[in-house]
């Protein structure tokens, strides 16, 4: 039931790993899907100009969840955080040819991106408050 | 959307006494039995058949506590399956546990007992969390049953009343997550593969 692209990302996941969550330039998004027990952590390293220079992920779940997050880290590098925030799960569905029962995996990846960007923004706000 | 509580003519409560429910079911089923109509009024047979199968379906759903809970919540627009909000602390635990399970998978003989010893307290923590959730759930369900179950129109629920259903939904989703995770831990401790089969 898995497409070739899913299998490729599943057997050779890109950008698996972790970034320092305490780094002020790193945003961390941790999301989960209670119904299937999946959990996904996506981390972004963002320059002071708001460009994503690195992305790492760690996902426990089915092949589609792993492929969705792996693909998300690939597509997101080089984008600005505003562009990243606009990414829709449908782009992931299309690229990976996900069947309807696996669409929630791509939603999880979209949620993870948004959570990571939001975490980064919250951190920056806090820093500004401290400095002013 | 069908309202199975209305089909059986009972109040929308989370707790239902099963003997009373069964008596109610048999009583309604006897009155609605298609054979009672078919002989005298052939035309009525059709609608009686429909009524009879509605009663069967309602009884099948309501006699099962989990299905009854989900059905009650759905009448007010809440869905446990669609619930996304899982507390961040639980997600951290899920991540930790999954990392340990993966570690165990690749551990060489001597090391695996060490990893297992690290996993047991995590499992204990999850079981305690589940017990706490169950207590909270019971309290919320009681509150609904005693004070609010008469509110049939979702639009007339107050914010406080809605929040009871919202919390029940969120807690049930959290509980489902914990149960899935505990099952993977137990399988891993027994040496079975944890690879998710879906």
Coordinates of C-alpha atoms in Angstrom, one line a residue:
Chain A
X1 CA 0.0 0.0 0.0
X2 CA 3.0 2.3 0.3
X3 CA 4.2 4.4 -2.7
X4 CA 7.8 4.2 -3.8
X5 CA 8.5 7.6 -2.4
X6 CA 7.2 6.6 1.0
X7 CA 9.3 3.5 1.0
X8 CA 12.3 5.6 -0.1
X9 CA 11.9 8.0 2.8
X10 CA 11.1 5.2 5.2
X11 CA 14.2 3.1 4.4
X12 CA 16.5 6.2 4.0
X13 CA 15.0 8.9 6.2
X14 CA 16.6 12.3 5.7
X15 CA 17.6 14.5 8.6
X16 CA 17.0 12.2 11.5
X17 CA 18.4 13.6 14.7
X18 CA 18.1 16.3 17.3
X19 CA 19.1 19.9 17.7
X20 CA 19.7 21.6 21.1
X21 CA 16.3 22.6 22.3
X22 CA 17.8 25.3 24.5
X23 CA 19.4 27.1 21.6
X24 CA 17.4 30.4 21.1
X25 CA 17.6 29.8 17.4
X26 CA 16.1 26.4 17.5
X27 CA 12.3 25.8 17.5
X28 CA 10.9 22.5 18.6
X29 CA 7.6 21.0 17.7
X30 CA 6.4 17.9 19.5
X31 CA 3.0 16.5 18.3
X32 CA 1.2 13.2 18.6
X33 CA -1.8 11.3 17.3
X34 CA -3.5 9.6 20.2
X35 CA -5.6 7.2 18.0
X36 CA -2.5 5.4 16.6
X37 CA 0.1 6.2 19.3
X38 CA 2.4 8.1 16.9
X39 CA 4.7 10.8 18.1
X40 CA 6.7 13.3 16.1
X41 CA 9.4 15.8 17.0
X42 CA 10.5 18.3 14.5
X43 CA 13.3 20.9 15.2
X44 CA 14.3 23.8 13.1
X45 CA 17.4 25.9 13.3
X46 CA 16.5 29.4 12.2
X47 CA 18.9 32.3 11.3
X48 CA 18.4 35.8 12.7
X49 CA 16.8 36.7 9.4
X50 CA 14.2 34.1 9.9
X51 CA 15.5 31.5 7.3
X52 CA 15.4 27.8 8.2
X53 CA 19.0 26.6 7.8
X54 CA 18.6 23.2 9.3
X55 CA 15.8 20.7 10.2
X56 CA 15.9 17.5 12.1
X57 CA 13.2 15.1 13.1
X58 CA 12.5 12.0 15.1
X59 CA 9.3 10.1 14.6
X60 CA 7.9 6.9 16.1
X61 CA 5.0 5.6 14.0
X62 CA 4.1 4.0 10.8
X63 CA 6.0 4.3 7.5
X64 CA 3.8 7.2 6.3
X65 CA 4.4 9.2 9.4
X66 CA 8.1 8.7 9.1
X67 CA 8.1 9.6 5.4
X68 CA 5.9 12.6 6.0
X69 CA 8.3 14.1 8.6
X70 CA 11.4 13.1 6.6
X71 CA 9.9 14.8 3.5
X72 CA 8.9 17.9 5.6
X73 CA 12.4 18.4 6.8
X74 CA 13.7 18.3 3.2
X75 CA 11.1 20.7 1.7
X76 CA 11.4 23.2 4.6
X77 CA 15.2 23.9 4.4
X78 CA 15.9 27.3 2.9
X79 CA 12.4 28.6 3.4
X80 CA 11.6 31.5 5.7
X81 CA 9.5 30.8 8.8
X82 CA 6.6 32.7 7.3
X83 CA 6.7 30.4 4.2
X84 CA 7.1 27.3 6.4
X85 CA 4.0 28.3 8.3
X86 CA 2.0 28.3 5.1
X87 CA 2.9 24.7 4.2
X88 CA -0.3 22.6 3.8
X89 CA -0.5 18.9 4.5
X90 CA -1.9 18.5 1.0
X91 CA 1.5 19.2 -0.5
X92 CA 2.9 16.3 1.5
X93 CA 0.0 14.0 0.4
X94 CA 0.6 14.9 -3.2
X95 CA 4.4 14.4 -3.2
X96 CA 4.2 11.1 -1.3
X97 CA 1.0 9.7 -2.9
X98 CA -0.5 9.0 0.5
X99 CA -3.7 7.0 0.5
X100 CA -6.8 8.5 2.3
X101 CA -6.2 6.4 5.4
X102 CA -2.8 7.9 5.9
X103 CA -3.7 11.6 5.4
X104 CA -3.6 12.1 9.1
X105 CA 0.2 11.4 9.0
X106 CA 0.7 14.4 6.8
X107 CA -1.5 16.5 9.0
X108 CA 0.7 15.5 11.9
X109 CA 3.8 16.8 9.9
X110 CA 2.0 20.1 9.2
X111 CA 1.1 20.5 12.9
X112 CA 4.8 19.7 13.8
X113 CA 6.1 22.5 11.5
X114 CA 3.6 25.0 12.9
X115 CA 4.4 24.0 16.5
X116 CA 8.2 24.3 15.8
X117 CA 7.8 27.8 14.2
X118 CA 5.5 28.9 17.1
X119 CA 8.0 27.6 19.6
X120 CA 10.8 29.6 17.9
X121 CA 8.6 32.8 17.8
X122 CA 7.7 32.4 21.5
X123 CA 11.4 32.1 22.4
X124 CA 12.3 35.2 20.4
X125 CA 9.5 37.2 22.1
X126 CA 10.7 36.2 25.4
X127 CA 14.3 37.2 24.6
X128 CA 13.0 40.6 23.4
X129 CA 11.2 41.1 26.7
X130 CA 14.3 40.3 28.6
X131 CA 16.4 42.8 26.7
X132 CA 13.9 45.7 26.8
Chain B
X1 CA -27.4 11.8 13.6
X2 CA -29.3 9.1 15.5
X3 CA -30.0 9.6 19.1
X4 CA -30.0 6.1 20.7
X5 CA -30.9 7.5 24.1
X6 CA -34.1 8.8 22.6
X7 CA -34.7 5.5 20.7
X8 CA -34.7 3.7 24.1
X9 CA -36.4 6.6 25.9
X10 CA -33.7 7.0 28.5
X11 CA -31.8 9.9 29.9
X12 CA -28.4 10.9 28.4
X13 CA -26.2 9.7 31.2
X14 CA -22.7 8.2 31.0
X15 CA -23.6 5.7 33.7
X16 CA -26.4 3.3 32.8
X17 CA -27.5 0.3 34.9
X18 CA -27.2 -2.7 32.6
X19 CA -30.0 -4.8 34.1
X20 CA -32.4 -1.8 33.8
X21 CA -31.2 -1.2 30.2
X22 CA -31.8 -4.8 29.3
X23 CA -35.3 -4.8 30.8
X24 CA -36.1 -1.6 28.9
X25 CA -34.8 -3.2 25.7
X26 CA -37.0 -6.3 26.0
X27 CA -40.0 -4.3 26.8
X28 CA -39.7 -2.0 23.8
X29 CA -38.7 -4.9 21.5
X30 CA -41.8 -6.9 22.5
X31 CA -44.0 -3.9 21.7
X32 CA -42.3 -3.3 18.4
X33 CA -42.0 -6.8 17.3
X34 CA -42.9 -7.0 13.5
X35 CA -44.8 -10.2 14.0
X36 CA -47.3 -8.5 16.2
X37 CA -48.2 -6.2 13.3
X38 CA -47.7 -8.3 10.2
X39 CA -50.7 -10.5 10.9
X40 CA -53.3 -7.8 11.4
X41 CA -51.9 -4.8 9.4
X42 CA -49.4 -5.7 6.7
X43 CA -48.7 -2.0 6.0
X44 CA -47.5 -1.5 9.5
X45 CA -45.1 -4.3 9.3
X46 CA -42.5 -2.3 7.4
X47 CA -42.3 0.6 9.9
X48 CA -42.3 -1.9 12.8
X49 CA -39.4 -3.7 11.3
X50 CA -37.5 -0.4 11.1
X51 CA -38.4 0.5 14.6
X52 CA -37.3 -2.9 15.8
X53 CA -33.9 -2.7 14.1
X54 CA -33.4 0.8 15.5
X55 CA -34.0 -0.6 19.0
X56 CA -31.5 -3.4 18.4
X57 CA -28.9 -1.0 17.2
X58 CA -29.5 1.4 20.1
X59 CA -29.2 -1.4 22.6
X60 CA -26.0 -2.7 21.0
X61 CA -24.3 0.7 21.3
X62 CA -25.6 1.7 24.7
X63 CA -24.9 -1.5 26.5
X64 CA -21.2 -1.0 25.8
X65 CA -19.8 1.6 28.2
X66 CA -17.1 3.0 25.7
X67 CA -19.5 3.1 22.7
X68 CA -22.1 4.7 24.9
X69 CA -19.7 7.4 26.1
X70 CA -18.6 8.1 22.5
X71 CA -22.2 8.3 21.3
X72 CA -23.2 10.7 24.1
X73 CA -20.2 12.9 23.3
X74 CA -21.0 12.8 19.6
X75 CA -24.5 14.1 20.2
X76 CA -22.8 17.4 21.4
X77 CA -20.3 17.5 18.6
X78 CA -17.3 15.9 20.5
X79 CA -15.2 13.2 19.0
X80 CA -12.5 11.2 20.9
X81 CA -10.9 10.1 17.6
X82 CA -10.6 13.7 16.4
X83 CA -9.2 15.0 19.7
X84 CA -5.7 16.3 19.1
X85 CA -4.8 18.1 22.3
X86 CA -2.5 15.9 24.1
X87 CA -0.6 17.5 27.0
X88 CA 3.1 18.2 26.1
X89 CA 4.3 16.4 29.2
X90 CA 2.6 13.2 28.0
X91 CA 4.2 13.6 24.5
X92 CA 7.6 13.9 26.2
X93 CA 6.9 10.6 28.0
X94 CA 5.8 8.9 24.8
X95 CA 9.0 10.1 23.1
X96 CA 11.1 8.8 26.0
X97 CA 9.4 5.4 26.1
X98 CA 9.6 5.0 22.3
X99 CA 13.3 5.8 22.5
X100 CA 13.8 3.2 25.2
X101 CA 11.9 0.6 23.1
X102 CA 14.0 1.3 20.1
X103 CA 17.2 1.1 22.3
X104 CA 16.0 -2.3 23.5
X105 CA 15.5 -3.5 20.0
X106 CA 19.2 -2.9 19.3
X107 CA 20.6 -3.8 22.7
X108 CA 23.1 -6.5 22.9
X109 CA 22.4 -9.2 25.5
X110 CA 23.8 -7.7 28.6
X111 CA 22.6 -4.3 27.9
X112 CA 18.9 -5.2 27.4
X113 CA 18.3 -5.8 31.1
X114 CA 19.6 -2.4 31.9
X115 CA 17.2 -0.8 29.3
X116 CA 14.3 -2.9 30.7
X117 CA 15.1 -1.7 34.2
X118 CA 14.9 1.9 32.9
X119 CA 11.6 1.2 31.2
X120 CA 9.7 -0.3 34.2
X121 CA 9.5 3.0 36.1
X122 CA 8.2 4.7 33.0
X123 CA 5.5 2.1 32.7
X124 CA 4.6 2.5 36.3
X125 CA 4.4 6.3 35.8
X126 CA 2.0 5.8 32.9
X127 CA -0.2 3.4 35.0
X128 CA -0.4 5.9 37.8
X129 CA -1.3 8.6 35.3
X130 CA -4.1 6.4 33.9
X131 CA -5.5 5.8 37.4
X132 CA -5.6 9.5 38.0
X133 CA -7.3 10.1 34.7
X134 CA -9.9 7.5 35.5
X135 CA -10.7 9.2 38.8
X136 CA -11.0 12.6 37.1
X137 CA -13.2 11.0 34.3
X138 CA -15.5 9.4 36.9
X139 CA -15.9 12.7 38.6
X140 CA -16.7 14.6 35.4
X141 CA -19.1 11.9 34.3
X142 CA -20.9 11.9 37.6
X143 CA -21.2 15.7 37.4
X144 CA -22.8 15.4 34.0
X145 CA -25.2 12.6 35.0
X146 CA -26.4 14.4 38.1
X147 CA -26.7 18.0 36.9
X148 CA -26.6 18.3 33.2
X149 CA -27.9 15.2 31.4
X150 CA -31.3 16.8 30.8
X151 CA -29.8 19.4 28.4
X152 CA -30.6 17.9 25.0
X153 CA -29.9 20.9 22.7
X154 CA -26.1 21.3 22.3
X155 CA -26.6 25.1 21.7
X156 CA -28.1 25.6 25.1
X157 CA -25.1 24.2 27.0
X158 CA -23.4 26.8 29.2
X159 CA -19.6 27.2 28.7
X160 CA -19.0 25.4 32.0
X161 CA -21.2 22.5 30.9
X162 CA -19.5 22.3 27.5
X163 CA -16.1 22.3 29.2
X164 CA -17.1 19.2 31.1
X165 CA -17.7 17.3 27.8
X166 CA -14.5 18.8 26.3
X167 CA -12.5 17.6 29.2
X168 CA -14.0 14.2 29.1
X169 CA -13.1 14.0 25.4
X170 CA -9.5 15.1 26.0
X171 CA -9.0 12.8 28.9
X172 CA -10.3 9.8 26.9
X173 CA -7.9 10.6 24.1
X174 CA -5.1 10.8 26.6
X175 CA -6.2 7.6 28.1
X176 CA -6.2 5.8 24.7
X177 CA -2.7 7.1 24.0
X178 CA -1.4 5.7 27.4
X179 CA -3.1 2.4 26.8
X180 CA -1.5 2.0 23.4
X181 CA 1.9 2.9 24.8
X182 CA 1.6 0.5 27.8
X183 CA 0.8 -2.3 25.3
X184 CA 4.0 -1.5 23.3
X185 CA 6.0 -1.4 26.5
X186 CA 4.7 -4.8 27.7
X187 CA 5.4 -6.3 24.3
X188 CA 8.9 -4.9 24.3
X189 CA 9.6 -6.2 27.8
X190 CA 8.4 -9.6 26.7
X191 CA 10.8 -9.4 23.8
X192 CA 8.2 -9.0 21.1
X193 CA 8.9 -6.7 18.3
X194 CA 7.4 -3.2 18.8
X195 CA 7.3 -2.3 15.2
X196 CA 3.9 -0.6 14.7
X197 CA 1.7 -2.7 12.5
X198 CA -0.3 -0.1 10.6

